Structure formats: C-alpha cells, structure tokens
Amino acid sequence: MASKPKQLLAELTHPGPHEVLRGDLALVGLPGVVYTPRAGLGLPAVAFGHGWLQPPDRYRQLLRHLASWGIVAAAPATQKGPLPSHRLLAADLLTTLDVVTTVRLGPDGISVDPAKLGLAGHSTGGGSAVLAAAQDARSEKPRIKAVATITAAQTLPPASEAAQAITVPGLHLAAEADLVAPSVAHAEAIAGAWGGDDVQLRFLGKASHLGVTEGKHWSQLIMHGKPHRKTQQLTRALFTAFFLTHLTGTDKYRPLLEADVKRAPIEREEEPAR
C-alpha cells in the first residue's frame, strides 16, 4: 500500500538509515565540505551553494541529512565575501560535482554515478545553482538531472533569465516572511521562467530568508531573519524527497512532492505529460 504524503513527510523529517561521514574538499584543492554515506557504489550526488556571507557549516545538518538518505552532499566554501561572483560560485558548484564523481570518497571506496547529479542552494547560492544548471544545459553533454533552491535570490547575470534554459525538474521553496529576497522578484520569477514543464514553487509559512541556516553567525546583525527549526525540517524532507525521486528513479516519495504540506503549500506547479 502506498504511503500517504503525511507519513512520507514524517519519515523524511528523520535521518535516514545510513551512517554519515564528513570530508574536506580542500584535500583535493577546493575549499568546502562533503558528507557521504559510510558505504555505497553508484550513489547520487548534490552540490549545494551557500547564501550570501554564509559559510557551508550553516547547512551542515541539511547536508548530513541528505547523506543519511544515501545522497552525497557537497558544498564549496568559495565566494563568501560581501561582493561574491555568482558566476564563479556556479562554476565551483560544477567543479564540486566533478570532484565527487572522480575522487575516491571514504575508506570503503564510495562512488558517485555521474548520471545521478543534482544542484541545490540557498539565497544567492540558489541563484548560482540555477546559473550552473543553465550552463550545464547548454553543454554538449548535460549532466544535471534536478535543481532545488530555498529562498533563491537573483544573481548577476539574472538567475531568472538563466532558468529559461533549464528543462530538468525544479523545486523552489520561498519564505513567506522573506524581506531580503522577496519571492515575487526572486523565487517566483525563477520558477516562472523555468524552461521545463516539471517545476514547483512552495511557500514556507512563518519562514524568513535565513530560516534554513543553522546556529549563530554575525551576518544576522545585518540581514533580516534567523534559523527556524520548522523551516529546516521541511527543507530537509522536501529536498530529500525531490532528489531521491529525480536522481534515483524511485517513485516512493512522489506522493509527497505532489501534495500540499502544512506550512509548505504548492503555489505554482507544472508537470510533464505522462
């Protein structure tokens, strides 16, 4: 019997069955972190872009959560200054995927399947993930299979223009109380310009721009918002369902993606013809 969306949400809110290892991308020449299951061959992988001024450690539980469900999750620690290059962060996201697909991960020889790659990000890191996906879509052999963002922010060049080139599935989570990157000009604009038919926009209730971040950071003195436990839980569950569905081919969690969720209703949705 198929599980109901509420049951699937409850399941994915908790850590998955895999023990998690943490690694340092700097060992292979790129500052950043990578979380992996302890063992596994042909795993899916996601590169995550951090938000403006945010270190990757502010997303450690999100990255660890994805890894606990069998998804290698890596985040470059570049372009962290007040005037970052969104284009260069996008390039670093693609480089991160190159690294995790070609370098041995973990003591037991964990491997990533180059046909199971995704991109994700928060704030301008979400916008940079869109830039990276667009760059990949224009390449001779596209590799990216899915893109997810949380309170995505516009970039230079505009992520909403780049989104027109992307045809793979997209999931965009906007914050109801986002005063930094209001959804109408950011997440909604990106979702509305998406080149493919499989794109979804959800609004997270009582969430601010920094709701997905973890712990304390000096940037909260100059940016509106703060960490919010419910926002973190919903993001972990929805990102996990999205990437397991679109990177591994399982349909088990599709009912969650197709249903309204308390505090995360679907605002906009287009689905491919089946």
XYZ file of N, CA and C in Angstrom:
822
model
N 0.848 -1.194 0.000
C 0.000 0.000 0.000
C 0.886 1.248 0.000
N 0.582 2.212 -0.883
C 1.365 3.429 -0.972
C 1.194 4.263 0.287
N 2.271 4.866 0.736
C 2.218 5.706 1.923
C 1.571 7.045 1.594
N 0.914 7.622 2.573
C 0.291 8.920 2.392
C 1.353 10.012 2.533
N 1.116 11.182 1.909
C 2.097 12.263 1.990
C 2.503 12.610 3.413
N 1.542 12.631 4.337
C 1.859 12.979 5.716
C 2.814 11.966 6.331
N 2.621 10.684 5.993
C 3.520 9.649 6.503
C 4.914 9.780 5.909
N 4.960 10.090 4.611
C 6.248 10.255 3.942
C 7.002 11.455 4.503
N 6.271 12.533 4.781
C 6.901 13.712 5.360
C 7.493 13.385 6.729
N 6.726 12.665 7.532
C 7.211 12.283 8.860
C 8.451 11.402 8.745
N 8.451 10.493 7.778
C 9.593 9.597 7.577
C 10.840 10.378 7.186
N 10.688 11.293 6.235
C 11.848 12.013 5.705
C 12.301 13.155 6.603
N 11.511 13.498 7.596
C 11.937 14.505 8.569
C 13.044 13.951 9.459
N 13.042 12.627 9.636
C 14.057 11.967 10.463
C 15.263 11.567 9.614
N 16.431 11.425 10.223
C 17.608 10.966 9.475
C 17.363 9.607 8.843
N 18.041 9.359 7.731
C 17.894 8.105 7.019
C 18.698 6.981 7.655
N 18.776 5.843 6.977
C 19.393 4.647 7.567
C 20.915 4.596 7.492
N 21.532 5.539 6.777
C 22.977 5.454 6.561
C 23.773 6.220 7.617
N 24.851 5.598 8.067
C 25.827 6.310 8.890
C 26.536 7.319 7.993
N 26.849 8.486 8.521
C 27.373 9.577 7.692
C 28.831 9.886 8.017
N 29.609 10.133 6.964
C 30.994 10.572 7.100
C 31.120 12.001 6.589
N 32.018 12.767 7.193
C 32.287 14.138 6.755
C 33.693 14.219 6.206
N 33.839 14.888 5.075
C 35.148 15.058 4.468
C 35.423 16.507 4.122
N 36.675 16.787 3.759
C 37.115 18.141 3.452
C 37.492 18.219 1.974
N 36.775 19.055 1.221
C 37.078 19.194 -0.201
C 38.441 19.841 -0.430
N 38.957 20.560 0.569
C 40.252 21.229 0.414
C 41.373 20.231 0.151
N 41.191 18.998 0.544
C 42.205 17.976 0.316
C 42.414 17.711 -1.164
N 41.428 18.082 -1.981
C 41.571 17.908 -3.432
C 41.578 19.262 -4.135
N 41.895 20.323 -3.391
C 42.127 21.617 -3.999
C 40.971 22.585 -4.054
N 39.818 22.242 -3.459
C 38.664 23.127 -3.478
C 38.140 23.288 -2.056
N 38.177 24.478 -1.477
C 37.664 24.649 -0.111
C 36.197 24.242 -0.023
N 35.859 23.536 1.030
C 34.475 23.126 1.201
C 34.356 21.830 1.966
N 33.122 21.346 2.084
C 32.858 20.128 2.838
C 32.059 19.143 1.990
N 32.163 17.882 2.339
C 31.379 16.850 1.673
C 30.909 15.853 2.720
N 29.642 15.485 2.647
C 29.062 14.468 3.524
C 28.639 13.288 2.670
N 28.988 12.095 3.123
C 28.669 10.891 2.359
C 28.117 9.794 3.271
N 27.349 8.872 2.713
C 27.054 7.653 3.468
C 28.368 6.911 3.704
N 28.425 6.079 4.718
C 29.664 5.360 5.009
C 30.069 4.449 3.855
N 29.096 3.893 3.150
C 29.412 2.974 2.060
C 28.375 3.118 0.963
N 28.754 2.692 -0.234
C 27.811 2.713 -1.337
C 28.497 2.966 -2.669
N 28.016 2.308 -3.694
C 28.537 2.485 -5.043
C 27.437 3.035 -5.945
N 27.823 3.871 -6.894
C 26.849 4.433 -7.821
C 25.834 5.334 -7.146
N 26.274 6.114 -6.159
C 25.367 6.970 -5.392
C 25.017 8.253 -6.155
N 23.877 8.852 -5.855
C 23.570 10.184 -6.387
C 24.365 11.228 -5.609
N 24.536 12.409 -6.201
C 25.271 13.477 -5.529
C 24.636 14.825 -5.828
N 24.722 15.724 -4.851
C 24.189 17.077 -4.974
C 25.260 18.061 -4.525
N 25.483 19.103 -5.318
C 26.352 20.207 -4.916
C 25.472 21.346 -4.424
N 25.804 21.892 -3.264
C 24.969 22.904 -2.612
C 25.683 24.244 -2.548
N 24.984 25.319 -2.992
C 25.549 26.657 -2.951
C 25.097 27.433 -1.726
N 26.041 27.953 -0.958
C 25.724 28.711 0.263
C 25.173 30.091 -0.085
N 24.452 30.675 0.867
C 23.895 32.002 0.688
C 24.923 33.101 0.905
N 24.500 34.341 0.654
C 25.389 35.492 0.791
C 25.947 35.582 2.211
N 27.275 35.592 2.306
C 28.023 35.711 3.555
C 27.948 34.471 4.439
N 27.299 33.427 3.986
C 27.086 32.247 4.833
C 28.156 31.170 4.597
N 28.768 30.652 5.640
C 29.698 29.529 5.489
C 28.925 28.222 5.316
N 29.499 27.253 4.617
C 28.806 25.976 4.438
C 28.405 25.289 5.739
N 29.125 25.567 6.827
C 28.792 24.924 8.102
C 27.400 25.313 8.606
N 26.822 26.379 8.076
C 25.466 26.754 8.499
C 24.402 25.853 7.879
N 24.839 24.899 7.051
C 23.908 23.954 6.425
C 24.310 22.515 6.736
N 25.130 22.329 7.759
C 25.699 21.006 7.993
C 24.634 19.946 8.260
N 23.555 20.287 8.985
C 22.537 19.283 9.260
C 21.731 18.944 7.999
N 21.530 19.908 7.128
C 20.867 19.632 5.853
C 21.716 18.706 4.996
N 23.009 19.002 4.886
C 23.907 18.158 4.095
C 24.025 16.765 4.708
N 24.139 16.730 6.037
C 24.225 15.432 6.727
C 22.943 14.622 6.526
N 21.810 15.313 6.528
C 20.520 14.639 6.351
C 20.450 13.978 4.975
N 20.837 14.706 3.940
C 20.835 14.124 2.595
C 21.734 12.893 2.548
N 22.913 12.996 3.159
C 23.833 11.859 3.158
C 23.249 10.658 3.902
N 22.499 10.916 4.968
C 21.911 9.811 5.725
C 20.877 9.053 4.894
N 20.363 9.704 3.860
C 19.416 9.059 2.959
C 20.086 8.548 1.682
N 21.401 8.505 1.686
C 22.117 7.882 0.569
C 22.551 8.833 -0.525
N 22.532 10.149 -0.268
C 22.904 11.137 -1.279
C 24.194 11.839 -0.846
N 25.223 11.766 -1.659
C 26.450 12.513 -1.381
C 26.134 13.998 -1.518
N 26.464 14.779 -0.489
C 26.137 16.201 -0.473
C 27.399 17.004 -0.198
N 27.748 17.899 -1.131
C 28.983 18.669 -1.007
C 28.711 20.151 -1.207
N 29.459 20.989 -0.486
C 29.263 22.440 -0.570
C 30.609 23.141 -0.644
N 30.899 23.824 -1.744
C 32.143 24.589 -1.821
C 32.099 25.798 -0.892
N 33.249 26.129 -0.303
C 33.337 27.272 0.614
C 34.067 28.418 -0.079
N 33.582 28.796 -1.247
C 34.192 29.875 -2.021
C 33.195 31.022 -2.172
N 33.683 32.181 -2.604
C 32.834 33.354 -2.837
C 32.005 33.707 -1.597
N 32.673 33.775 -0.440
C 31.974 34.050 0.812
C 32.012 35.521 1.217
N 32.678 36.359 0.448
C 32.820 37.759 0.804
C 31.585 38.583 0.481
N 31.623 39.889 0.791
C 30.452 40.751 0.566
C 30.165 41.024 -0.898
N 31.153 40.823 -1.772
C 30.958 41.051 -3.206
C 31.328 39.791 -3.981
N 30.552 38.729 -3.824
C 30.893 37.463 -4.473
C 30.584 37.484 -5.965
N 31.263 36.627 -6.695
C 30.932 36.402 -8.101
C 29.971 35.222 -8.167
N 28.750 35.477 -8.563
C 27.777 34.390 -8.679
C 28.159 33.439 -9.798
N 28.741 33.971 -10.842
C 29.157 33.127 -11.956
C 30.267 32.159 -11.529
N 31.210 32.676 -10.707
C 32.289 31.806 -10.246
C 31.791 30.768 -9.248
N 30.827 31.141 -8.396
C 30.258 30.146 -7.491
C 29.542 29.066 -8.286
N 28.856 29.445 -9.352
C 28.210 28.454 -10.220
C 29.250 27.499 -10.804
N 30.376 28.051 -11.240
C 31.444 27.208 -11.781
C 31.989 26.270 -10.710
N 32.107 26.783 -9.477
C 32.615 25.947 -8.385
C 31.637 24.821 -8.036
N 30.340 25.064 -8.187
C 29.361 24.000 -7.956
C 29.553 22.873 -8.954
N 29.779 23.223 -10.214
C 30.011 22.190 -11.227
C 31.339 21.483 -10.987
N 32.350 22.247 -10.537
C 33.631 21.627 -10.211
C 33.485 20.660 -9.041
N 32.662 21.038 -8.076
C 32.404 20.158 -6.933
C 31.848 18.820 -7.391
N 30.941 18.849 -8.350
C 30.397 17.592 -8.879
C 31.466 16.810 -9.631
N 32.351 17.515 -10.326
C 33.472 16.830 -10.982
C 34.322 16.096 -9.946
N 34.569 16.774 -8.827
C 35.413 16.196 -7.777
C 34.776 14.940 -7.195
N 33.520 15.023 -6.804
C 32.904 13.872 -6.130
C 32.672 12.694 -7.081
N 32.651 12.949 -8.371
C 32.475 11.826 -9.311
C 33.803 11.204 -9.720
N 34.913 11.884 -9.458
C 36.205 11.355 -9.926
C 37.166 10.979 -8.804
N 36.921 11.499 -7.583
C 37.822 11.229 -6.465
C 37.225 10.157 -5.566
N 38.079 9.285 -5.062
C 37.613 8.259 -4.129
C 37.122 8.920 -2.847
N 35.928 8.557 -2.427
C 35.327 9.125 -1.232
C 35.216 8.057 -0.151
N 35.748 8.353 1.018
C 35.589 7.422 2.135
C 36.549 6.257 2.083
N 36.755 5.605 3.233
C 37.718 4.496 3.337
C 37.273 3.247 2.599
N 35.980 3.119 2.307
C 35.494 1.901 1.651
C 35.223 2.094 0.165
N 35.778 3.151 -0.417
C 35.664 3.324 -1.857
C 34.276 3.707 -2.323
N 33.661 4.685 -1.670
C 32.345 5.173 -2.086
C 32.455 5.766 -3.482
N 31.455 5.534 -4.317
C 31.488 6.102 -5.659
C 30.173 6.791 -5.988
N 30.258 7.784 -6.874
C 29.099 8.550 -7.331
C 28.839 8.231 -8.791
N 27.577 8.040 -9.127
C 27.169 7.797 -10.504
C 27.064 9.135 -11.235
N 27.868 9.371 -12.288
C 27.819 10.655 -13.000
C 26.496 10.925 -13.702
N 25.606 9.928 -13.723
C 24.285 10.114 -14.320
C 23.234 10.465 -13.265
N 23.683 10.684 -11.999
C 22.744 10.985 -10.909
C 23.188 12.229 -10.154
N 23.244 13.359 -10.864
C 23.773 14.583 -10.275
C 22.713 15.676 -10.172
N 22.734 16.391 -9.050
C 21.794 17.483 -8.845
C 22.484 18.709 -8.281
N 21.771 19.835 -8.303
C 22.264 21.095 -7.765
C 21.236 21.666 -6.801
N 21.721 22.352 -5.777
C 20.825 22.979 -4.807
C 21.508 24.207 -4.249
N 20.738 25.042 -3.545
C 21.363 26.196 -2.925
C 20.374 27.075 -2.204
N 20.945 27.949 -1.364
C 20.167 28.906 -0.565
C 20.540 30.322 -0.970
N 19.540 31.210 -1.060
C 19.779 32.619 -1.341
C 20.513 32.766 -2.680
N 21.594 33.554 -2.710
C 22.339 33.689 -3.965
C 23.016 32.381 -4.361
N 23.194 31.492 -3.384
C 23.698 30.160 -3.714
C 22.675 29.366 -4.504
N 21.372 29.619 -4.215
C 20.319 29.017 -5.022
C 20.316 29.595 -6.418
N 20.477 30.932 -6.510
C 20.574 31.550 -7.824
C 21.775 31.043 -8.593
N 22.903 30.840 -7.910
C 24.101 30.313 -8.560
C 23.897 28.874 -9.015
N 23.127 28.099 -8.258
C 22.803 26.734 -8.678
C 22.020 26.763 -9.989
N 21.132 27.761 -10.139
C 20.383 27.914 -11.390
C 21.329 28.290 -12.527
N 22.278 29.205 -12.263
C 23.267 29.558 -13.281
C 24.071 28.336 -13.706
N 24.460 27.527 -12.731
C 25.239 26.320 -13.032
C 24.429 25.336 -13.861
N 23.163 25.153 -13.515
C 22.302 24.233 -14.264
C 22.103 24.715 -15.691
N 21.975 26.035 -15.859
C 21.813 26.590 -17.203
C 23.079 26.376 -18.030
N 24.228 26.586 -17.391
C 25.496 26.343 -18.091
C 25.609 24.885 -18.504
N 25.228 24.004 -17.607
C 25.260 22.576 -17.917
C 24.290 22.240 -19.047
N 23.100 22.846 -19.032
C 22.093 22.556 -20.053
C 22.574 22.947 -21.443
N 23.438 23.952 -21.509
C 23.943 24.410 -22.805
C 25.172 23.636 -23.255
N 25.675 22.747 -22.411
C 26.876 21.994 -22.747
C 26.562 20.862 -23.724
N 27.593 20.293 -24.264
C 27.426 19.218 -25.253
C 26.810 17.973 -24.640
N 27.192 17.688 -23.382
C 26.649 16.515 -22.699
C 26.135 16.919 -21.317
N 24.895 17.396 -21.213
C 24.343 17.819 -19.923
C 24.349 16.679 -18.909
N 24.646 17.026 -17.645
C 24.722 16.011 -16.596
C 23.693 16.223 -15.492
N 23.275 17.461 -15.268
C 22.407 17.773 -14.139
C 21.007 17.240 -14.388
N 20.451 16.546 -13.389
C 19.132 15.922 -13.526
C 18.041 16.611 -12.713
N 18.410 17.484 -11.753
C 17.397 18.132 -10.910
C 18.032 19.303 -10.175
N 17.205 20.324 -9.882
C 17.679 21.534 -9.194
C 16.668 21.923 -8.121
N 17.152 22.183 -6.895
C 16.276 22.611 -5.800
C 16.871 23.841 -5.129
N 16.021 24.806 -4.777
C 16.500 26.002 -4.094
C 15.612 26.327 -2.885
N 16.187 27.083 -1.951
C 15.448 27.570 -0.796
C 15.726 29.069 -0.688
N 14.690 29.875 -0.678
C 14.755 31.341 -0.725
C 15.800 31.823 -1.730
N 15.662 31.340 -2.961
C 16.602 31.714 -4.012
C 16.600 33.218 -4.235
N 17.775 33.772 -4.505
C 17.910 35.201 -4.771
C 18.478 35.404 -6.170
N 18.079 36.504 -6.783
C 18.590 36.839 -8.100
C 20.106 37.026 -8.062
N 20.726 36.841 -9.199
C 22.178 36.893 -9.308
C 22.556 37.808 -10.468
N 23.868 37.963 -10.671
C 24.413 38.617 -11.853
C 25.264 37.600 -12.590
N 24.864 37.168 -13.776
C 23.667 37.534 -14.540
C 22.398 36.981 -13.859
N 21.211 37.484 -14.247
C 19.978 37.105 -13.554
C 19.664 35.607 -13.640
N 19.396 35.020 -12.484
C 19.023 33.601 -12.455
C 17.708 33.362 -13.186
N 16.816 34.350 -13.168
C 15.522 34.180 -13.839
C 15.685 34.072 -15.355
N 16.709 34.715 -15.912
C 16.973 34.569 -17.345
C 17.634 33.227 -17.625
N 18.560 32.844 -16.764
C 19.235 31.555 -16.946
C 18.252 30.399 -16.854
N 17.215 30.549 -16.020
C 16.245 29.468 -15.807
C 15.543 29.054 -17.093
N 15.482 29.944 -18.068
C 14.807 29.635 -19.316
C 15.471 28.481 -20.065
N 16.748 28.253 -19.782
C 17.486 27.198 -20.480
C 17.367 25.841 -19.802
N 16.766 25.796 -18.618
C 16.748 24.569 -17.815
C 15.458 23.786 -18.055
N 15.604 22.528 -18.402
C 14.436 21.682 -18.662
C 14.305 20.537 -17.668
N 15.284 20.347 -16.782
C 15.193 19.276 -15.785
C 14.255 19.716 -14.672
N 13.758 18.792 -13.837
C 12.845 19.157 -12.754
C 13.428 20.194 -11.796
N 12.563 21.111 -11.347
C 12.980 22.134 -10.399
C 12.025 22.236 -9.224
N 12.573 22.427 -8.038
C 11.791 22.651 -6.824
C 12.303 23.919 -6.172
N 11.405 24.888 -5.941
C 11.806 26.163 -5.360
C 10.960 26.446 -4.124
N 11.625 26.591 -2.993
C 10.962 26.876 -1.728
C 11.162 28.348 -1.398
N 10.061 29.078 -1.294
C 10.110 30.504 -0.957
C 9.657 30.690 0.477
N 10.154 31.764 1.117
C 9.801 32.045 2.509
C 8.724 33.108 2.566
N 7.715 32.832 3.345
C 6.570 33.737 3.486
C 6.975 35.108 4.012
N 7.975 35.142 4.900
C 8.393 36.406 5.520
C 9.802 36.800 5.088
N 10.113 36.594 3.820
C 11.445 36.907 3.294
C 11.515 38.390 2.938
N 12.257 39.163 3.726
C 12.432 40.584 3.447
C 13.748 40.871 2.722
N 14.586 39.865 2.558
C 15.867 40.028 1.873
C 15.721 39.782 0.374
N 15.056 38.685 0.019
C 14.819 38.345 -1.383
C 13.340 37.983 -1.534
N 12.446 38.982 -1.505
C 11.005 38.700 -1.613
C 10.704 37.831 -2.817
N 9.845 36.858 -2.617
C 9.644 35.812 -3.625
C 9.194 36.336 -4.971
N 8.395 37.401 -5.008
C 7.829 37.851 -6.279
C 8.910 38.219 -7.289
N 10.032 38.746 -6.835
C 11.104 39.142 -7.746
C 12.242 38.138 -7.796
N 12.138 37.109 -6.978
C 13.236 36.159 -6.886
C 12.764 34.728 -7.176
N 12.327 33.989 -6.151
C 11.935 32.591 -6.354
C 10.804 32.450 -7.370
N 9.794 33.330 -7.275
C 8.674 33.250 -8.218
C 9.124 33.561 -9.636
N 9.996 34.539 -9.784
C 10.494 34.892 -11.111
C 11.301 33.743 -11.713
N 12.098 33.082 -10.879
C 12.901 31.955 -11.361
C 12.008 30.787 -11.760
N 11.057 30.445 -10.896
C 10.146 29.338 -11.199
C 9.301 29.655 -12.434
N 8.868 30.912 -12.555
C 8.024 31.283 -13.680
C 8.741 31.242 -15.010
N 10.063 31.408 -14.982
C 10.849 31.399 -16.222
C 11.398 30.021 -16.567
N 11.166 29.038 -15.702
C 11.755 27.696 -15.886
C 11.456 27.156 -17.283
N 12.489 26.630 -17.942
C 12.317 26.172 -19.310
C 11.581 24.856 -19.452
N 11.596 24.031 -18.411
C 10.920 22.745 -18.460
C 9.532 22.796 -17.865
N 8.778 21.716 -18.065
C 7.407 21.648 -17.570
C 7.306 21.143 -16.136
N 8.369 20.535 -15.627
C 8.328 19.953 -14.290
C 8.984 20.920 -13.308
N 8.199 21.862 -12.797
C 8.731 22.850 -11.859
C 7.668 23.141 -10.803
N 8.126 23.335 -9.571
C 7.194 23.553 -8.467
C 7.720 24.661 -7.561
N 6.778 25.513 -7.115
C 7.081 26.579 -6.161
C 6.214 26.373 -4.934
N 6.840 26.354 -3.761
C 6.121 26.225 -2.496
C 6.478 27.397 -1.594
N 5.507 27.800 -0.778
C 5.742 28.849 0.204
C 5.846 28.231 1.589
N 6.924 28.545 2.292
C 7.125 28.050 3.642
C 6.569 29.064 4.631
N 5.569 28.646 5.376
C 4.926 29.540 6.331
C 5.828 29.911 7.488
N 5.721 31.161 7.939
C 6.468 31.679 9.094
C 7.981 31.572 8.912
N 8.430 31.525 7.662
C 9.857 31.384 7.377
C 10.444 32.701 6.905
N 11.692 32.965 7.283
C 12.418 34.148 6.838
C 13.542 33.716 5.902
N 14.285 34.692 5.399
C 15.352 34.397 4.440
C 16.408 33.469 5.033
N 16.688 33.619 6.318
C 17.733 32.820 6.960
C 17.181 31.622 7.722
N 15.914 31.304 7.520
C 15.303 30.226 8.284
C 15.979 28.887 8.133
N 16.543 28.607 6.953
C 17.161 27.306 6.710
C 18.553 27.198 7.322
N 19.164 28.335 7.676
C 20.512 28.294 8.231
C 20.496 27.761 9.659
N 21.679 27.359 10.133
C 21.797 26.740 11.457
C 22.808 27.493 12.314
N 22.541 27.546 13.608
C 23.468 28.186 14.529
C 23.463 29.702 14.416
N 24.440 30.322 15.071
C 24.551 31.787 15.079
C 25.674 32.232 14.148
N 25.493 33.424 13.561
C 26.511 33.972 12.663
C 26.386 35.486 12.666
N 27.506 36.175 12.545
C 27.492 37.639 12.618
C 26.624 38.277 11.533
N 26.394 37.582 10.416
C 25.603 38.159 9.328
C 24.160 38.445 9.748
N 23.704 37.812 10.816
C 22.350 38.079 11.295
C 22.201 39.503 11.841
N 23.326 40.177 12.088
C 23.273 41.556 12.556
C 22.897 42.511 11.431
N 23.124 42.103 10.182
C 22.854 42.992 9.046
C 21.809 42.431 8.091
N 21.335 41.212 8.342
C 20.329 40.596 7.486
C 19.111 40.206 8.309
N 17.938 40.415 7.726
C 16.710 40.036 8.420
C 16.556 38.519 8.431
N 16.095 37.986 9.559
C 15.802 36.564 9.658
C 16.725 35.842 10.617
N 16.342 34.625 10.954
C 17.135 33.801 11.852
C 16.768 32.334 11.618
N 17.590 31.422 12.115
C 17.284 29.994 11.957
C 15.904 29.644 12.508
N 15.223 28.753 11.808
C 13.865 28.372 12.183
C 13.737 26.853 12.027
N 13.495 26.180 13.129
C 13.519 24.718 13.159
C 12.550 24.092 12.162
N 11.319 24.604 12.079
C 10.332 24.020 11.172
C 10.744 24.205 9.714
N 11.319 25.358 9.404
C 11.811 25.592 8.046
C 12.908 24.594 7.698
N 13.802 24.353 8.629
C 14.884 23.397 8.409
C 14.331 21.993 8.176
N 13.356 21.589 8.987
C 12.776 20.249 8.855
C 12.069 20.068 7.517
N 11.274 21.056 7.123
C 10.557 20.963 5.858
C 11.521 20.941 4.682
N 12.556 21.768 4.752
C 13.539 21.796 3.666
C 14.253 20.459 3.543
N 14.661 19.895 4.655
C 15.338 18.596 4.616
C 14.443 17.531 3.997
N 13.181 17.473 4.428
C 12.271 16.441 3.946
C 11.953 16.622 2.463
N 11.645 17.855 2.046
C 11.262 18.090 0.654
C 12.454 17.939 -0.288
N 13.621 18.429 0.116
C 14.817 18.241 -0.715
C 15.129 16.752 -0.861
N 15.028 16.014 0.230
C 15.328 14.580 0.183
C 14.356 13.855 -0.737
N 13.068 14.129 -0.596
C 12.066 13.505 -1.470
C 12.321 13.856 -2.928
N 12.643 15.124 -3.180
C 12.858 15.598 -4.544
C 14.057 14.906 -5.193
N 15.170 14.865 -4.484
C 16.367 14.277 -5.088
C 16.306 12.749 -5.157
N 15.713 12.099 -4.171
C 15.550 10.646 -4.281
C 14.664 10.306 -5.476
N 13.629 11.099 -5.708
C 12.719 10.844 -6.828
C 13.407 11.059 -8.162
N 14.108 12.165 -8.309
C 14.624 12.532 -9.628
C 16.054 12.076 -9.913
N 16.790 11.676 -8.876
C 18.143 11.185 -9.112
C 18.239 9.669 -9.046
N 17.353 9.032 -8.297
C 17.438 7.575 -8.165
C 16.325 6.837 -8.901
N 15.282 7.562 -9.315
C 14.210 6.919 -10.073
C 13.132 6.283 -9.226
N 13.239 6.364 -7.902
C 12.196 5.788 -7.065
C 10.939 6.643 -7.113
N 9.781 5.998 -7.056
C 8.503 6.719 -7.028
C 7.884 6.750 -5.635
N 8.586 6.171 -4.664
C 8.016 6.052 -3.323
C 7.635 7.412 -2.744
N 8.465 8.430 -2.980
C 8.243 9.723 -2.333
C 7.549 10.737 -3.239
N 7.142 10.309 -4.414
C 6.458 11.208 -5.341
C 5.140 11.761 -4.760
N 4.359 10.941 -4.022
C 3.121 11.486 -3.441
C 3.351 12.709 -2.558
N 4.490 12.762 -1.865
C 4.795 13.932 -1.040
C 5.036 15.151 -1.919
N 5.718 14.972 -3.034
C 6.006 16.079 -3.939
C 4.754 16.590 -4.635
N 3.750 15.749 -4.737
C 2.533 16.125 -5.457
C 1.439 16.659 -4.541
N 1.695 16.713 -3.247
C 0.657 17.115 -2.287
C 1.008 18.415 -1.582
N -0.029 19.151 -1.196
C 0.180 20.290 -0.303
C 0.618 19.767 1.060
N 1.513 20.486 1.681
C 2.013 20.126 3.001
C 1.743 21.297 3.930
N 1.377 21.000 5.164
C 1.151 22.062 6.139
C 2.399 22.927 6.248
N 2.216 24.236 6.118
C 3.280 25.226 6.142
C 4.169 25.169 4.898
N 3.805 24.363 3.898
C 4.558 24.336 2.644
C 3.627 24.000 1.482
N 2.566 24.804 1.284
C 1.633 24.519 0.192
C 2.252 24.801 -1.169
N 1.734 24.131 -2.180
C 2.194 24.350 -3.547
C 1.542 25.626 -4.081
N 2.361 26.568 -4.488
C 1.861 27.830 -5.035
C 1.754 27.759 -6.552
N 2.715 27.117 -7.161
C 2.757 27.005 -8.618
C 3.294 25.630 -8.959
N 2.678 24.991 -9.931
C 3.143 23.667 -10.314
C 2.820 23.405 -11.777
N 3.834 22.929 -12.492
C 3.650 22.452 -13.840
C 4.264 21.059 -13.899
N 3.558 20.149 -14.485
C 4.030 18.778 -14.560
C 4.134 18.330 -15.998
N 5.133 17.478 -16.307
C 5.254 16.974 -17.662
C 4.128 16.022 -17.988
N 3.767 15.938 -19.236
C 2.750 14.971 -19.662
C 3.285 13.558 -19.468
N 2.419 12.696 -18.971
C 2.843 11.301 -18.728
C 2.171 10.354 -19.721
